[in-house]
XYZ file of C-alpha atoms in Angstrom:
335
model
C -145.804 92.928 185.228
C -144.059 89.992 183.628
C -141.901 89.367 180.602
C -143.565 87.271 177.930
C -140.950 84.521 178.351
C -142.009 84.119 181.989
C -145.580 83.400 180.891
C -145.166 80.991 177.998
C -142.791 78.993 175.841
C -141.200 81.192 173.164
C -140.769 79.565 169.737
C -137.729 80.257 167.624
C -134.397 79.107 166.253
C -131.953 80.891 168.567
C -131.609 81.186 172.363
C -131.608 84.508 174.219
C -128.509 86.009 175.793
C -127.926 86.105 179.549
C -130.071 89.226 180.078
C -132.326 88.686 177.076
C -131.707 92.353 176.317
C -129.966 94.505 173.749
C -127.201 94.997 176.299
C -126.180 91.367 175.861
C -124.298 92.734 172.863
C -120.837 93.696 174.211
C -120.391 97.440 174.636
C -124.082 98.363 174.449
C -125.695 100.321 177.308
C -129.085 101.935 177.843
C -130.849 104.330 180.225
C -134.137 106.172 180.564
C -135.306 109.454 182.002
C -139.025 109.266 182.785
C -141.204 112.339 183.297
C -144.544 111.751 185.016
C -146.670 114.386 186.752
C -150.191 115.809 186.526
C -149.595 116.838 182.880
C -146.643 114.874 181.555
C -146.340 111.180 180.832
C -143.294 110.968 178.621
C -139.513 110.777 178.666
C -136.342 109.941 176.820
C -134.433 106.714 176.204
C -130.738 106.791 175.311
C -128.851 103.897 173.780
C -125.058 103.792 173.589
C -124.278 101.399 170.712
C -120.640 100.636 171.476
C -117.708 101.297 173.735
C -115.702 104.487 173.399
C -116.370 107.529 171.239
C -118.762 106.577 168.447
C -118.166 109.940 166.721
C -114.400 109.429 166.428
C -114.850 105.738 165.613
C -118.210 105.338 163.792
C -119.873 101.970 163.329
C -121.629 100.514 160.234
C -125.372 101.161 160.278
C -128.492 101.248 158.098
C -132.184 102.076 158.339
C -135.271 100.334 156.969
C -138.557 102.214 156.654
C -141.819 100.321 156.984
C -144.164 103.305 156.813
C -142.525 106.710 156.811
C -145.078 108.751 158.742
C -142.524 109.706 161.379
C -139.607 111.919 162.329
C -136.325 109.994 162.490
C -133.830 112.854 162.715
C -130.367 112.100 161.339
C -131.522 109.208 159.157
C -130.412 110.688 155.838
C -126.708 110.825 156.713
C -126.789 107.302 158.142
C -128.235 106.123 154.852
C -125.763 108.150 152.779
C -122.565 107.159 154.594
C -123.613 103.820 156.053
C -122.325 104.763 159.506
C -123.641 105.794 162.904
C -121.639 108.466 164.755
C -123.768 109.256 167.819
C -125.672 107.818 170.717
C -129.263 106.979 169.779
C -132.156 108.868 171.338
C -135.866 107.982 171.531
C -138.622 110.317 172.732
C -142.035 111.718 171.772
C -142.746 113.399 168.435
C -142.517 117.032 169.523
C -139.472 116.500 171.750
C -137.113 115.352 168.990
C -135.418 118.800 168.827
C -134.799 118.834 172.601
C -133.221 115.375 172.535
C -131.142 116.340 169.516
C -129.827 119.350 171.432
C -129.019 117.187 174.440
C -127.100 114.677 172.325
C -125.312 117.410 170.384
C -124.171 119.068 173.613
C -122.979 115.706 174.920
C -120.908 114.920 171.839
C -119.486 118.431 171.503
C -118.312 118.294 175.107
C -115.923 115.502 174.136
C -114.288 117.656 171.486
C -114.948 121.444 171.496
C -113.372 121.678 168.023
C -116.129 119.657 166.374
C -118.221 121.676 163.949
C -120.759 118.979 163.105
C -122.248 115.807 164.547
C -125.102 113.753 163.110
C -127.225 112.666 166.059
C -129.919 110.033 165.516
C -133.238 110.569 167.316
C -136.446 108.609 166.777
C -139.944 109.151 168.122
C -143.497 107.986 168.558
C -146.495 110.169 169.355
C -147.583 109.757 172.993
C -150.281 112.435 172.783
C -153.016 110.082 174.008
C -151.539 109.937 177.512
C -149.131 112.871 177.543
C -149.515 116.648 177.262
C -147.315 116.480 174.189
C -147.662 120.173 173.377
C -146.191 121.003 176.795
C -142.710 120.075 175.497
C -141.756 118.592 178.857
C -138.585 116.854 177.648
C -135.554 119.136 177.909
C -131.895 118.704 176.901
C -130.884 118.154 180.537
C -133.052 115.012 180.639
C -130.780 113.571 177.963
C -127.700 114.234 180.058
C -129.307 112.623 183.107
C -130.034 109.501 181.088
C -126.483 109.404 179.745
C -125.128 109.621 183.286
C -127.107 106.473 184.166
C -126.192 104.309 181.156
C -125.837 100.666 182.162
C -126.452 97.129 180.976
C -129.678 96.921 182.969
C -132.616 97.853 180.744
C -135.912 98.805 182.390
C -138.960 97.918 180.289
C -142.573 99.007 180.020
C -143.785 102.545 180.679
C -140.388 104.127 181.188
C -138.412 106.751 179.279
C -139.622 107.192 175.717
C -142.272 104.531 176.362
C -143.888 106.253 179.344
C -146.908 107.492 177.385
C -147.208 105.067 174.487
C -150.141 102.790 173.585
C -149.915 99.532 171.633
C -152.932 97.652 170.239
C -155.017 99.601 172.755
C -152.991 98.250 175.663
C -150.247 100.206 177.394
C -147.151 100.167 175.216
C -143.614 101.112 176.119
C -139.998 100.032 175.909
C -139.143 96.382 175.378
C -135.971 94.472 174.697
C -134.742 90.972 173.848
C -131.681 89.259 172.389
C -130.569 86.181 170.508
C -127.274 84.304 170.344
C -126.301 83.096 166.884
C -124.086 80.074 167.400
C -120.788 79.569 165.626
C -122.158 76.134 164.722
C -124.587 77.733 162.268
C -122.297 80.479 160.935
C -119.081 78.487 160.664
C -117.203 81.322 162.369
C -114.828 80.949 165.306
C -117.148 82.493 167.895
C -120.809 83.030 168.714
C -122.398 86.383 167.900
C -125.140 88.246 169.739
C -127.989 90.302 168.299
C -130.140 92.534 170.489
C -133.299 94.560 169.901
C -134.872 97.485 171.729
C -138.312 98.808 170.753
C -140.590 101.750 171.480
C -144.110 100.448 170.781
C -146.978 102.808 169.946
C -148.935 101.232 167.098
C -152.097 99.282 166.325
C -153.598 96.481 164.282
C -154.916 93.057 165.195
C -152.827 91.790 168.096
C -151.658 88.207 167.863
C -149.464 86.365 170.376
C -147.193 84.139 168.321
C -149.850 83.632 165.681
C -152.834 83.313 167.990
C -155.272 86.274 167.783
C -156.101 87.954 171.066
C -159.823 87.210 171.522
C -160.920 90.472 173.139
C -158.870 93.462 172.015
C -159.623 96.804 173.697
C -162.576 98.665 172.254
C -161.840 101.466 169.783
C -158.111 100.724 169.688
C -156.421 102.941 167.092
C -154.777 101.268 164.115
C -152.396 104.170 163.608
C -149.325 104.971 165.687
C -145.626 104.304 165.335
C -142.860 101.914 166.261
C -139.130 102.508 166.654
C -136.889 99.451 166.488
C -133.162 99.449 167.270
C -131.131 96.333 166.418
C -127.456 96.020 167.307
C -125.136 93.068 166.774
C -121.478 92.319 167.333
C -121.409 90.278 164.114
C -119.229 91.849 161.402
C -121.864 93.156 158.981
C -121.501 95.992 156.473
C -124.066 98.744 155.942
C -125.574 96.947 152.955
C -126.038 93.780 155.001
C -127.423 95.782 157.920
C -130.024 97.278 155.593
C -131.186 93.768 154.818
C -131.143 92.910 158.525
C -133.221 95.980 159.406
C -135.969 94.837 157.043
C -136.278 91.652 159.102
C -136.779 93.776 162.209
C -139.948 95.083 160.588
C -141.061 91.460 160.080
C -140.858 91.059 163.848
C -143.312 93.942 164.123
C -145.760 92.643 161.526
C -145.675 89.245 163.231
C -147.410 90.865 166.210
C -150.384 91.865 164.046
C -149.552 95.198 162.420
C -149.655 96.018 158.713
C -147.977 99.405 159.352
C -150.993 101.586 158.679
C -151.081 104.923 156.861
C -150.645 106.979 160.038
C -147.824 104.882 161.459
C -144.144 105.782 161.474
C -142.238 102.507 161.556
C -138.451 102.416 161.388
C -135.742 99.894 162.150
C -132.160 101.036 162.756
C -129.557 98.283 162.543
C -125.887 98.655 163.510
C -122.816 96.476 163.998
C -120.205 97.281 166.637
C -117.715 94.580 165.630
C -114.381 96.149 166.670
C -112.477 95.346 163.473
C -114.808 97.579 161.466
C -114.444 100.669 163.665
C -111.875 103.085 162.325
C -110.913 106.656 163.041
C -112.789 108.734 160.485
C -109.486 110.245 159.273
C -107.759 106.895 158.767
C -106.924 105.790 155.237
C -106.371 102.324 153.834
C -108.926 100.784 156.144
C -109.110 97.004 156.469
C -112.632 95.655 156.997
C -113.953 92.210 157.833
C -117.520 91.225 156.954
C -119.450 87.972 156.846
C -120.474 86.484 153.537
C -124.098 87.061 152.487
C -124.621 83.294 152.537
C -124.125 83.425 156.322
C -126.904 85.936 156.968
C -129.986 83.729 157.288
C -129.485 82.956 160.997
C -129.188 86.687 161.706
C -132.400 87.377 159.772
C -134.156 84.790 161.953
C -132.615 86.143 165.151
C -133.602 89.698 164.261
C -137.280 88.934 163.649
C -137.416 86.753 166.772
C -135.797 89.309 169.076
C -137.925 92.209 167.828
C -141.171 90.269 168.195
C -140.348 89.222 171.757
C -139.217 92.745 172.637
C -142.545 94.144 171.418
C -144.512 91.736 173.608
C -142.262 92.656 176.552
C -143.000 96.337 175.973
C -146.668 95.644 176.713
C -146.501 92.972 179.399
C -143.922 94.924 181.415
C -145.930 98.169 181.387
C -147.963 99.093 184.445
C -151.693 99.112 184.006
C -151.677 96.102 181.692
C -153.093 93.510 184.048
C -155.729 92.910 181.371
C -153.248 91.579 178.793
C -151.557 89.002 181.020
C -154.704 86.877 181.568
C -155.151 86.798 177.799
C -151.746 85.164 177.539
C -152.569 82.766 180.367
C -155.759 81.716 178.577
C -154.189 80.900 175.227
C -154.828 77.299 174.132
C -152.268 75.033 175.822
C -149.670 73.478 173.593
C -150.168 75.953 170.762
C -146.585 77.232 170.906
C -144.581 74.278 172.186
């Protein structure tokens, strides 16, 4: 196992953060609960998008849909209100209800008087490697993951990526980040953008524009991809919608056209503290960047997602066959 950056020079406009992970964004944490036995090869991944109670102090968010053959529970309210009010869950297609229950129980425990919470849960179908009809993911797996939230993000065949397949290779969870310098935004501080992906899709795999010469035989073109992008830059929901579309570019750059049977979604959120307000507060004062400052974030988003997707494959066990393909790419192609 190896991250793509350890194998080759990575082109791009912006450097990675210290961990090269979504948790480089201040306040973001992640954890997995992996279920592997003689029948199950699946799990759950939980992402905490900010510090504190995201229900009491929601953050701006938006969703872009590449191909909508998927089950992103909670998406409609995020689109309607432009805010995210829960932790984010990822799992397999038939376990979305179980993860929703786990997240609902978690959020209700913080305030027994709550009568509603809009949890956001995405999925990909891991039925090729997992007994998906066995419904092995349970609400208590969500709570276990939440108990282990940290800045350290495991990649590859863990959590929601345990049973996924990408371009015929083993898929999984991947992450990456980019730092957008104050020198290019004109702001008083650098900002960080991070991406986390759950890869389970097909197409014609290319490594930074170079086609992989020998893709696995009979690799399916269908599948799905979940992309989560979080930044500490002050962006509104409308701007985050535009940012999320660039996350899908990061996916297509790997060789996918988002086929008919693929469910491809990008969730983008901003946890800039000035734009988090108690939901009952009136006369709110917001601070957002100007649209003319967005281009570096569009670049950073596509770059981070693309690298995260490669990491999801190269960090998965059983993918020794993909690493030599990277080693054998023509020298100097990407420098």
